[in-house]
Structures are given as C-alpha cells and as structure tokens.
PDB file of C-alpha atoms in Angstrom:
ATOM      1  CA  GLY A 729      -0.024   0.028  -0.016  1.00  0.00           C
ATOM      2  CA  GLU A 730       0.869   3.698  -0.039  1.00  0.00           C
ATOM      3  CA  ASN A 731       3.399   4.989   2.396  1.00  0.00           C
ATOM      4  CA  VAL A 732       3.779   8.733   3.077  1.00  0.00           C
ATOM      5  CA  GLU A 733       6.756  10.146   4.959  1.00  0.00           C
ATOM      6  CA  GLN A 734       6.683  13.751   6.232  1.00  0.00           C
ATOM      7  CA  HIS A 735       9.523  15.934   7.459  1.00  0.00           C
ATOM      8  CA  PRO A 736      10.246  17.685   9.693  1.00  0.00           C
ATOM      9  CA  SER A 737       8.025  16.641  12.561  1.00  0.00           C
ATOM     10  CA  THR A 738       8.461  20.049  14.164  1.00  0.00           C
ATOM     11  CA  LEU A 739       9.451  23.418  12.642  1.00  0.00           C
ATOM     12  CA  SER A 740       9.918  26.726  14.354  1.00  0.00           C
ATOM     13  CA  VAL A 741      10.288  29.951  12.385  1.00  0.00           C
ATOM     14  CA  GLN A 742      10.286  33.697  13.031  1.00  0.00           C
ATOM     15  CA  GLU A 743       7.301  35.675  11.799  1.00  0.00           C
ATOM     16  CA  GLY A 744       7.926  36.763   8.269  1.00  0.00           C
ATOM     17  CA  ASP A 745      10.197  33.883   7.404  1.00  0.00           C
ATOM     18  CA  SER A 746       9.313  31.097   5.047  1.00  0.00           C
ATOM     19  CA  ALA A 747       8.459  27.528   6.038  1.00  0.00           C
ATOM     20  CA  VAL A 748       8.923  24.400   3.955  1.00  0.00           C
ATOM     21  CA  ILE A 749       7.452  20.993   4.760  1.00  0.00           C
ATOM     22  CA  LYS A 750       8.377  17.954   2.579  1.00  0.00           C
ATOM     23  CA  CYS A 751       6.663  14.627   1.974  1.00  0.00           C
ATOM     24  CA  THR A 752       7.585  11.529  -0.011  1.00  0.00           C
ATOM     25  CA  TYR A 753       5.173   8.849  -1.216  1.00  0.00           C
ATOM     26  CA  SER A 754       5.733   5.271  -2.449  1.00  0.00           C
ATOM     27  CA  ASP A 755       2.891   4.531  -4.854  1.00  0.00           C
ATOM     28  CA  SER A 756       3.686   5.726  -8.389  1.00  0.00           C
ATOM     29  CA  ALA A 757      -0.005   5.579  -9.211  1.00  0.00           C
ATOM     30  CA  SER A 758      -0.882   8.305  -6.688  1.00  0.00           C
ATOM     31  CA  ASN A 759      -2.157  11.366  -8.518  1.00  0.00           C
ATOM     32  CA  TYR A 760      -3.816  13.537  -5.849  1.00  0.00           C
ATOM     33  CA  PHE A 761      -1.847  15.275  -3.028  1.00  0.00           C
ATOM     34  CA  PRO A 762      -3.761  17.419  -0.521  1.00  0.00           C
ATOM     35  CA  TRP A 763      -2.400  19.349   2.472  1.00  0.00           C
ATOM     36  CA  TYR A 764      -4.486  19.856   5.622  1.00  0.00           C
ATOM     37  CA  LYS A 765      -4.036  22.266   8.467  1.00  0.00           C
ATOM     38  CA  GLN A 766      -5.124  21.352  11.995  1.00  0.00           C
ATOM     39  CA  GLU A 767      -5.173  24.054  14.573  1.00  0.00           C
ATOM     40  CA  LEU A 768      -5.066  22.952  18.241  1.00  0.00           C
ATOM     41  CA  GLY A 769      -8.228  21.284  19.216  1.00  0.00           C
ATOM     42  CA  LYS A 770      -9.802  21.896  15.817  1.00  0.00           C
ATOM     43  CA  ARG A 771     -10.617  19.609  12.865  1.00  0.00           C
ATOM     44  CA  PRO A 772      -8.274  19.221   9.856  1.00  0.00           C
ATOM     45  CA  GLN A 773      -9.105  21.561   7.018  1.00  0.00           C
ATOM     46  CA  LEU A 774      -7.897  21.440   3.415  1.00  0.00           C
ATOM     47  CA  ILE A 775      -5.632  24.337   2.565  1.00  0.00           C
ATOM     48  CA  ILE A 776      -4.332  23.366  -0.885  1.00  0.00           C
ATOM     49  CA  ASP A 777      -4.055  20.332  -3.136  1.00  0.00           C
ATOM     50  CA  ILE A 778      -2.294  19.386  -6.339  1.00  0.00           C
ATOM     51  CA  ARG A 779      -2.838  16.838  -8.991  1.00  0.00           C
ATOM     52  CA  SER A 780      -0.096  15.013 -10.819  1.00  0.00           C
ATOM     53  CA  ASN A 781      -0.646  16.782 -14.072  1.00  0.00           C
ATOM     54  CA  VAL A 782       0.839  19.977 -12.669  1.00  0.00           C
ATOM     55  CA  GLY A 783       4.183  20.736 -11.014  1.00  0.00           C
ATOM     56  CA  GLU A 784       3.225  23.664  -8.906  1.00  0.00           C
ATOM     57  CA  LYS A 785       0.183  25.420  -7.510  1.00  0.00           C
ATOM     58  CA  LYS A 786      -0.042  28.684  -5.580  1.00  0.00           C
ATOM     59  CA  ASP A 787      -2.704  30.302  -3.432  1.00  0.00           C
ATOM     60  CA  GLN A 788      -1.584  33.580  -1.928  1.00  0.00           C
ATOM     61  CA  ARG A 789       1.178  32.804   0.650  1.00  0.00           C
ATOM     62  CA  ILE A 790       0.871  29.076   0.128  1.00  0.00           C
ATOM     63  CA  ALA A 791       2.354  26.967  -2.638  1.00  0.00           C
ATOM     64  CA  VAL A 792       2.783  23.286  -3.263  1.00  0.00           C
ATOM     65  CA  THR A 793       5.328  21.683  -5.621  1.00  0.00           C
ATOM     66  CA  LEU A 794       5.303  18.158  -6.955  1.00  0.00           C
ATOM     67  CA  ASN A 795       8.087  16.042  -8.396  1.00  0.00           C
ATOM     68  CA  LYS A 796       6.521  12.875  -9.748  1.00  0.00           C
ATOM     69  CA  THR A 797       9.844  11.373 -10.770  1.00  0.00           C
ATOM     70  CA  ALA A 798      11.251  11.618  -7.285  1.00  0.00           C
ATOM     71  CA  LYS A 799       7.881  10.977  -5.703  1.00  0.00           C
ATOM     72  CA  HIS A 800       8.010  13.966  -3.432  1.00  0.00           C
ATOM     73  CA  PHE A 801       5.919  17.060  -2.810  1.00  0.00           C
ATOM     74  CA  SER A 802       6.411  20.069  -0.644  1.00  0.00           C
ATOM     75  CA  LEU A 803       4.387  22.823   1.047  1.00  0.00           C
ATOM     76  CA  HIS A 804       5.856  26.302   1.036  1.00  0.00           C
ATOM     77  CA  ILE A 805       4.459  29.090   3.298  1.00  0.00           C
ATOM     78  CA  THR A 806       5.917  32.567   2.713  1.00  0.00           C
ATOM     79  CA  GLU A 807       5.695  35.582   5.023  1.00  0.00           C
ATOM     80  CA  THR A 808       4.657  33.374   7.898  1.00  0.00           C
ATOM     81  CA  GLN A 809       2.246  34.809  10.515  1.00  0.00           C
ATOM     82  CA  PRO A 810       1.476  33.576  14.084  1.00  0.00           C
ATOM     83  CA  GLU A 811      -1.915  32.385  12.873  1.00  0.00           C
ATOM     84  CA  ASP A 812      -0.049  29.876  10.577  1.00  0.00           C
ATOM     85  CA  SER A 813       0.945  27.971  13.726  1.00  0.00           C
ATOM     86  CA  ALA A 814      -0.683  24.555  13.475  1.00  0.00           C
ATOM     87  CA  VAL A 815      -0.082  20.948  12.583  1.00  0.00           C
ATOM     88  CA  TYR A 816       0.167  20.418   8.829  1.00  0.00           C
ATOM     89  CA  PHE A 817      -0.553  17.033   7.233  1.00  0.00           C
ATOM     90  CA  CYS A 818       0.315  15.920   3.719  1.00  0.00           C
ATOM     91  CA  ALA A 819      -1.562  13.077   2.058  1.00  0.00           C
ATOM     92  CA  ALA A 820      -1.609  11.009  -1.109  1.00  0.00           C
ATOM     93  CA  ASN A 821      -4.316   8.941  -2.619  1.00  0.00           C
ATOM     94  CA  SER A 822      -3.651   5.205  -2.786  1.00  0.00           C
ATOM     95  CA  GLY A 823      -3.298   3.416  -6.103  1.00  0.00           C
ATOM     96  CA  GLY A 824      -4.650   6.370  -7.960  1.00  0.00           C
ATOM     97  CA  SER A 825      -8.039   5.832  -6.272  1.00  0.00           C
ATOM     98  CA  ASN A 826     -10.329   8.659  -5.644  1.00  0.00           C
ATOM     99  CA  TYR A 827     -11.203   7.657  -2.136  1.00  0.00           C
ATOM    100  CA  LYS A 828      -8.417   6.480   0.072  1.00  0.00           C
ATOM    101  CA  LEU A 829      -5.907   9.023   1.407  1.00  0.00           C
ATOM    102  CA  THR A 830      -2.809   8.053   3.262  1.00  0.00           C
ATOM    103  CA  PHE A 831      -1.574  10.805   5.587  1.00  0.00           C
ATOM    104  CA  GLY A 832       1.843  11.753   6.785  1.00  0.00           C
ATOM    105  CA  LYS A 833       2.401  12.001  10.521  1.00  0.00           C
ATOM    106  CA  GLY A 834       2.196  15.730  10.588  1.00  0.00           C
ATOM    107  CA  THR A 835       4.452  18.778  11.126  1.00  0.00           C
ATOM    108  CA  LEU A 836       3.968  21.042  14.069  1.00  0.00           C
ATOM    109  CA  LEU A 837       4.717  24.563  12.808  1.00  0.00           C
ATOM    110  CA  THR A 838       5.334  27.290  15.335  1.00  0.00           C
ATOM    111  CA  VAL A 839       5.578  30.880  14.144  1.00  0.00           C
ATOM    112  CA  ASN A 840       7.221  33.050  16.725  1.00  0.00           C
ATOM    113  CA  PRO A 841       6.178  36.747  16.833  1.00  0.00           C
TER     114      PRO A 841
ATOM    115  CA  GLY B1114     -24.538  24.979   5.275  1.00  0.00           C
ATOM    116  CA  ALA B1115     -24.026  22.492   8.084  1.00  0.00           C
ATOM    117  CA  GLY B1116     -20.693  20.703   8.191  1.00  0.00           C
ATOM    118  CA  VAL B1117     -19.896  17.208   9.401  1.00  0.00           C
ATOM    119  CA  SER B1118     -20.948  16.705  12.960  1.00  0.00           C
ATOM    120  CA  GLN B1119     -19.951  14.052  15.437  1.00  0.00           C
ATOM    121  CA  SER B1120     -21.279  12.994  18.795  1.00  0.00           C
ATOM    122  CA  PRO B1121     -20.377  12.764  21.556  1.00  0.00           C
ATOM    123  CA  SER B1122     -17.588  15.246  21.604  1.00  0.00           C
ATOM    124  CA  ASN B1123     -15.988  13.508  24.542  1.00  0.00           C
ATOM    125  CA  LYS B1124     -16.502   9.995  25.872  1.00  0.00           C
ATOM    126  CA  VAL B1125     -14.914   8.558  28.974  1.00  0.00           C
ATOM    127  CA  THR B1126     -15.505   4.864  29.493  1.00  0.00           C
ATOM    128  CA  GLU B1127     -14.219   2.008  31.550  1.00  0.00           C
ATOM    129  CA  LYS B1128     -12.086  -0.744  30.110  1.00  0.00           C
ATOM    130  CA  GLY B1129     -14.245  -3.563  28.781  1.00  0.00           C
ATOM    131  CA  LYS B1130     -17.288  -1.451  28.051  1.00  0.00           C
ATOM    132  CA  ASP B1131     -18.749  -0.927  24.581  1.00  0.00           C
ATOM    133  CA  VAL B1132     -18.937   2.515  23.007  1.00  0.00           C
ATOM    134  CA  GLU B1133     -20.753   3.915  19.995  1.00  0.00           C
ATOM    135  CA  LEU B1134     -19.560   6.955  18.150  1.00  0.00           C
ATOM    136  CA  ARG B1135     -21.795   8.786  15.682  1.00  0.00           C
ATOM    137  CA  CYS B1136     -21.069  10.764  12.507  1.00  0.00           C
ATOM    138  CA  ASP B1137     -23.541  12.933  10.545  1.00  0.00           C
ATOM    139  CA  PRO B1138     -21.942  13.710   7.141  1.00  0.00           C
ATOM    140  CA  ILE B1139     -22.696  16.662   4.978  1.00  0.00           C
ATOM    141  CA  SER B1140     -25.973  16.118   3.177  1.00  0.00           C
ATOM    142  CA  GLY B1141     -25.437  14.606  -0.296  1.00  0.00           C
ATOM    143  CA  HIS B1142     -21.903  13.403   0.347  1.00  0.00           C
ATOM    144  CA  THR B1143     -21.897   9.777  -0.728  1.00  0.00           C
ATOM    145  CA  ALA B1144     -18.424   8.889   0.699  1.00  0.00           C
ATOM    146  CA  LEU B1145     -17.718   8.719   4.398  1.00  0.00           C
ATOM    147  CA  TYR B1146     -14.498   7.891   6.306  1.00  0.00           C
ATOM    148  CA  TRP B1147     -13.497   7.093   9.804  1.00  0.00           C
ATOM    149  CA  TYR B1148      -9.992   7.875  11.021  1.00  0.00           C
ATOM    150  CA  ARG B1149      -8.200   7.580  14.378  1.00  0.00           C
ATOM    151  CA  GLN B1150      -5.765  10.162  15.638  1.00  0.00           C
ATOM    152  CA  SER B1151      -3.628   9.335  18.574  1.00  0.00           C
ATOM    153  CA  LEU B1152      -1.605  11.985  20.419  1.00  0.00           C
ATOM    154  CA  GLY B1153       1.217  13.256  18.226  1.00  0.00           C
ATOM    155  CA  GLN B1154       0.286  10.925  15.394  1.00  0.00           C
ATOM    156  CA  GLY B1155      -1.157  11.335  11.967  1.00  0.00           C
ATOM    157  CA  LEU B1156      -4.586  10.298  10.693  1.00  0.00           C
ATOM    158  CA  GLU B1157      -4.953   6.522  10.684  1.00  0.00           C
ATOM    159  CA  PHE B1158      -7.506   5.308   8.190  1.00  0.00           C
ATOM    160  CA  LEU B1159     -10.066   2.889   9.653  1.00  0.00           C
ATOM    161  CA  ILE B1160     -12.896   2.410   7.143  1.00  0.00           C
ATOM    162  CA  TYR B1161     -14.490   3.866   4.051  1.00  0.00           C
ATOM    163  CA  PHE B1162     -18.150   3.858   3.062  1.00  0.00           C
ATOM    164  CA  GLN B1163     -19.550   4.462  -0.407  1.00  0.00           C
ATOM    165  CA  GLY B1164     -23.298   4.807   0.222  1.00  0.00           C
ATOM    166  CA  ASN B1165     -24.195   2.163   2.770  1.00  0.00           C
ATOM    167  CA  SER B1166     -21.513  -0.319   1.763  1.00  0.00           C
ATOM    168  CA  ALA B1167     -18.011  -0.477   3.040  1.00  0.00           C
ATOM    169  CA  PRO B1168     -15.601  -1.457   0.233  1.00  0.00           C
ATOM    170  CA  ASP B1169     -12.577  -0.962   2.420  1.00  0.00           C
ATOM    171  CA  LYS B1170     -12.469  -1.979   6.033  1.00  0.00           C
ATOM    172  CA  SER B1171      -8.731  -2.628   5.980  1.00  0.00           C
ATOM    173  CA  GLY B1172      -7.887  -0.165   8.660  1.00  0.00           C
ATOM    174  CA  LEU B1173     -10.023  -1.561  11.464  1.00  0.00           C
ATOM    175  CA  PRO B1174      -7.455  -2.575  14.134  1.00  0.00           C
ATOM    176  CA  SER B1175      -9.292  -5.667  15.351  1.00  0.00           C
ATOM    177  CA  ASP B1176     -12.666  -7.411  15.296  1.00  0.00           C
ATOM    178  CA  ARG B1177     -13.752  -5.341  18.307  1.00  0.00           C
ATOM    179  CA  PHE B1178     -14.250  -2.500  15.852  1.00  0.00           C
ATOM    180  CA  SER B1179     -17.150  -2.300  13.500  1.00  0.00           C
ATOM    181  CA  ALA B1180     -19.079   0.399  11.641  1.00  0.00           C
ATOM    182  CA  GLU B1181     -22.262   0.763   9.759  1.00  0.00           C
ATOM    183  CA  ARG B1182     -23.996   3.407   7.674  1.00  0.00           C
ATOM    184  CA  THR B1183     -27.658   3.654   7.127  1.00  0.00           C
ATOM    185  CA  GLY B1184     -29.697   5.543   4.564  1.00  0.00           C
ATOM    186  CA  GLY B1185     -26.500   6.717   2.919  1.00  0.00           C
ATOM    187  CA  SER B1186     -26.165   9.211   5.730  1.00  0.00           C
ATOM    188  CA  VAL B1187     -25.436   8.676   9.444  1.00  0.00           C
ATOM    189  CA  SER B1188     -22.639   6.299  10.397  1.00  0.00           C
ATOM    190  CA  THR B1189     -21.872   4.643  13.651  1.00  0.00           C
ATOM    191  CA  LEU B1190     -18.491   3.308  14.801  1.00  0.00           C
ATOM    192  CA  THR B1191     -18.780   0.722  17.527  1.00  0.00           C
ATOM    193  CA  ILE B1192     -15.873  -0.467  19.705  1.00  0.00           C
ATOM    194  CA  GLN B1193     -16.602  -3.490  21.810  1.00  0.00           C
ATOM    195  CA  ARG B1194     -14.790  -4.419  25.026  1.00  0.00           C
ATOM    196  CA  THR B1195     -12.746  -1.186  24.941  1.00  0.00           C
ATOM    197  CA  GLN B1196      -9.068  -1.258  25.828  1.00  0.00           C
ATOM    198  CA  GLN B1197      -6.845   1.523  27.020  1.00  0.00           C
ATOM    199  CA  GLU B1198      -4.992   1.580  23.743  1.00  0.00           C
ATOM    200  CA  ASP B1199      -8.289   2.538  22.027  1.00  0.00           C
ATOM    201  CA  SER B1200      -7.950   5.982  23.654  1.00  0.00           C
ATOM    202  CA  ALA B1201      -7.686   8.491  20.834  1.00  0.00           C
ATOM    203  CA  VAL B1202      -9.658  11.094  18.840  1.00  0.00           C
ATOM    204  CA  TYR B1203     -11.930   9.416  16.311  1.00  0.00           C
ATOM    205  CA  LEU B1204     -12.561  11.621  13.265  1.00  0.00           C
ATOM    206  CA  CYS B1205     -15.199  11.256  10.522  1.00  0.00           C
ATOM    207  CA  ALA B1206     -14.977  12.849   7.155  1.00  0.00           C
ATOM    208  CA  SER B1207     -17.277  12.969   4.177  1.00  0.00           C
ATOM    209  CA  THR B1208     -16.643  14.015   0.561  1.00  0.00           C
ATOM    210  CA  PRO B1209     -18.520  14.478  -2.681  1.00  0.00           C
ATOM    211  CA  ALA B1210     -15.398  13.897  -4.676  1.00  0.00           C
ATOM    212  CA  ASN B1211     -11.806  14.412  -3.489  1.00  0.00           C
ATOM    213  CA  GLU B1212     -11.756  17.081  -0.725  1.00  0.00           C
ATOM    214  CA  GLN B1213     -12.523  15.422   2.601  1.00  0.00           C
ATOM    215  CA  PHE B1214     -14.482  17.549   5.108  1.00  0.00           C
ATOM    216  CA  PHE B1215     -13.769  16.534   8.641  1.00  0.00           C
ATOM    217  CA  GLY B1216     -15.975  16.491  11.684  1.00  0.00           C
ATOM    218  CA  PRO B1217     -14.767  17.846  15.050  1.00  0.00           C
ATOM    219  CA  GLY B1218     -13.982  14.391  16.282  1.00  0.00           C
ATOM    220  CA  THR B1219     -14.863  12.347  19.340  1.00  0.00           C
ATOM    221  CA  ARG B1220     -12.216  12.172  22.080  1.00  0.00           C
ATOM    222  CA  LEU B1221     -12.410   8.730  23.578  1.00  0.00           C
ATOM    223  CA  THR B1222     -10.724   8.014  26.892  1.00  0.00           C
ATOM    224  CA  VAL B1223     -10.668   4.459  28.222  1.00  0.00           C
ATOM    225  CA  LEU B1224      -9.851   4.262  31.897  1.00  0.00           C
TER     226      LEU B1224
END
C-alpha cells in the first residue's frame, strides 16, 4: 500500500520567514496530493491540493510543488504569521483511487512573533 | 450549510465497556470515512463507506471495531470491550469527490 513520509516533525520559524514541509510517497499511481491544516483542538481543514498533471500550485502565501519522478511534494508558506501555527498534514491517494488518502504523521509549525 | 458533525464530543468509559460513536456527514456526500488520531500521530484510516456499503475496512484494528452506515447518511463506529489503547480522537470525514471535510472528532478516553 501507499506509504507517506513527512519531514520535519516540528518546525519553528520567526514571523515573516518562510516555512517548507516535505513529503515523499511510495505509490507511483498516486495522483492527488492534498495538504491539511489542523489548529489545536480543531478539525483538519484542506488548505491546498495538487494533482499530478501540474508541477506547482499557488494560493496567496501558500504553494505546493510536486516532483513525480522523485515521488515527493512540498508545502511552502511565505511571510509566515502567528496564525499559521498549526499541525500540517500531507496526504496522497492510494493506487490512484479517488477515495483513500494516506496521511503523513504531521508537522507542528510554530511561528514566533 | 451544516458541516460534518460528530457525537459525543468527549467520551470517557471504563475498560471492557462498549462505545458507539456517531457521525452525521454533509448532506449529499456519498463517501464517508473514519480515522483515528492518537496523540502526536497522523490520521490513521479505519474504514470507508460508499453509500451504505464499506468497500474498504482494511484499517479496522481488530474485530472489536465495527461500523455501519444507514440511509447513505449517518454512520456509527462501535468499539466493543474497549481497551486503554483505544484511547484517541476518532474523526469522521465526508466527501462529494476528493476534498474530505472533517468533523470535530470524538475524544475517547478508556480508563
């Protein structure tokens, strides 16, 4: 089955700096890669996703890049703000299916004012 | 509109008791998922429903865990003879396509 590795497990940055979280996946048939943000005590919420037919996608301060050959994808947050502090999870669909997502173990991002 | 809801929000039970966790998905979402999230861990897939059937139950940890879905809507996750290692947050999600919308979760504590 699919295996998703996420690094780092914790990340601390100063407000205004950039943050990068990286994930690798094992199933070459995976074609959908979402990122979820989970604030403390809250539910995970989708912040951005990318499909395998594109290499990069941006939404304001957030961008995701995908390298299908190397089977890795990354989340980039620029001009970080304290409200970006949360746990971020990457995921990949299994076997190219539409339904089953395998999640990474998460990255705790702390943005220091 | 209303999002995914779950009840109860918190459940404390004694080891050996049975518990039922409920999920109300977003109306019209045909797919429903159950995940388990232990402290400091990721989201562990438990089971997936398409309509009322469960094509993938591969994540259920043992035969003490079962789930059903009725009317293509509400789902119930049942844990029999609870053990301390069952303590976790149980999350439900529903989706019309790819994006999964999560409920607030049920925090289960087994004493």
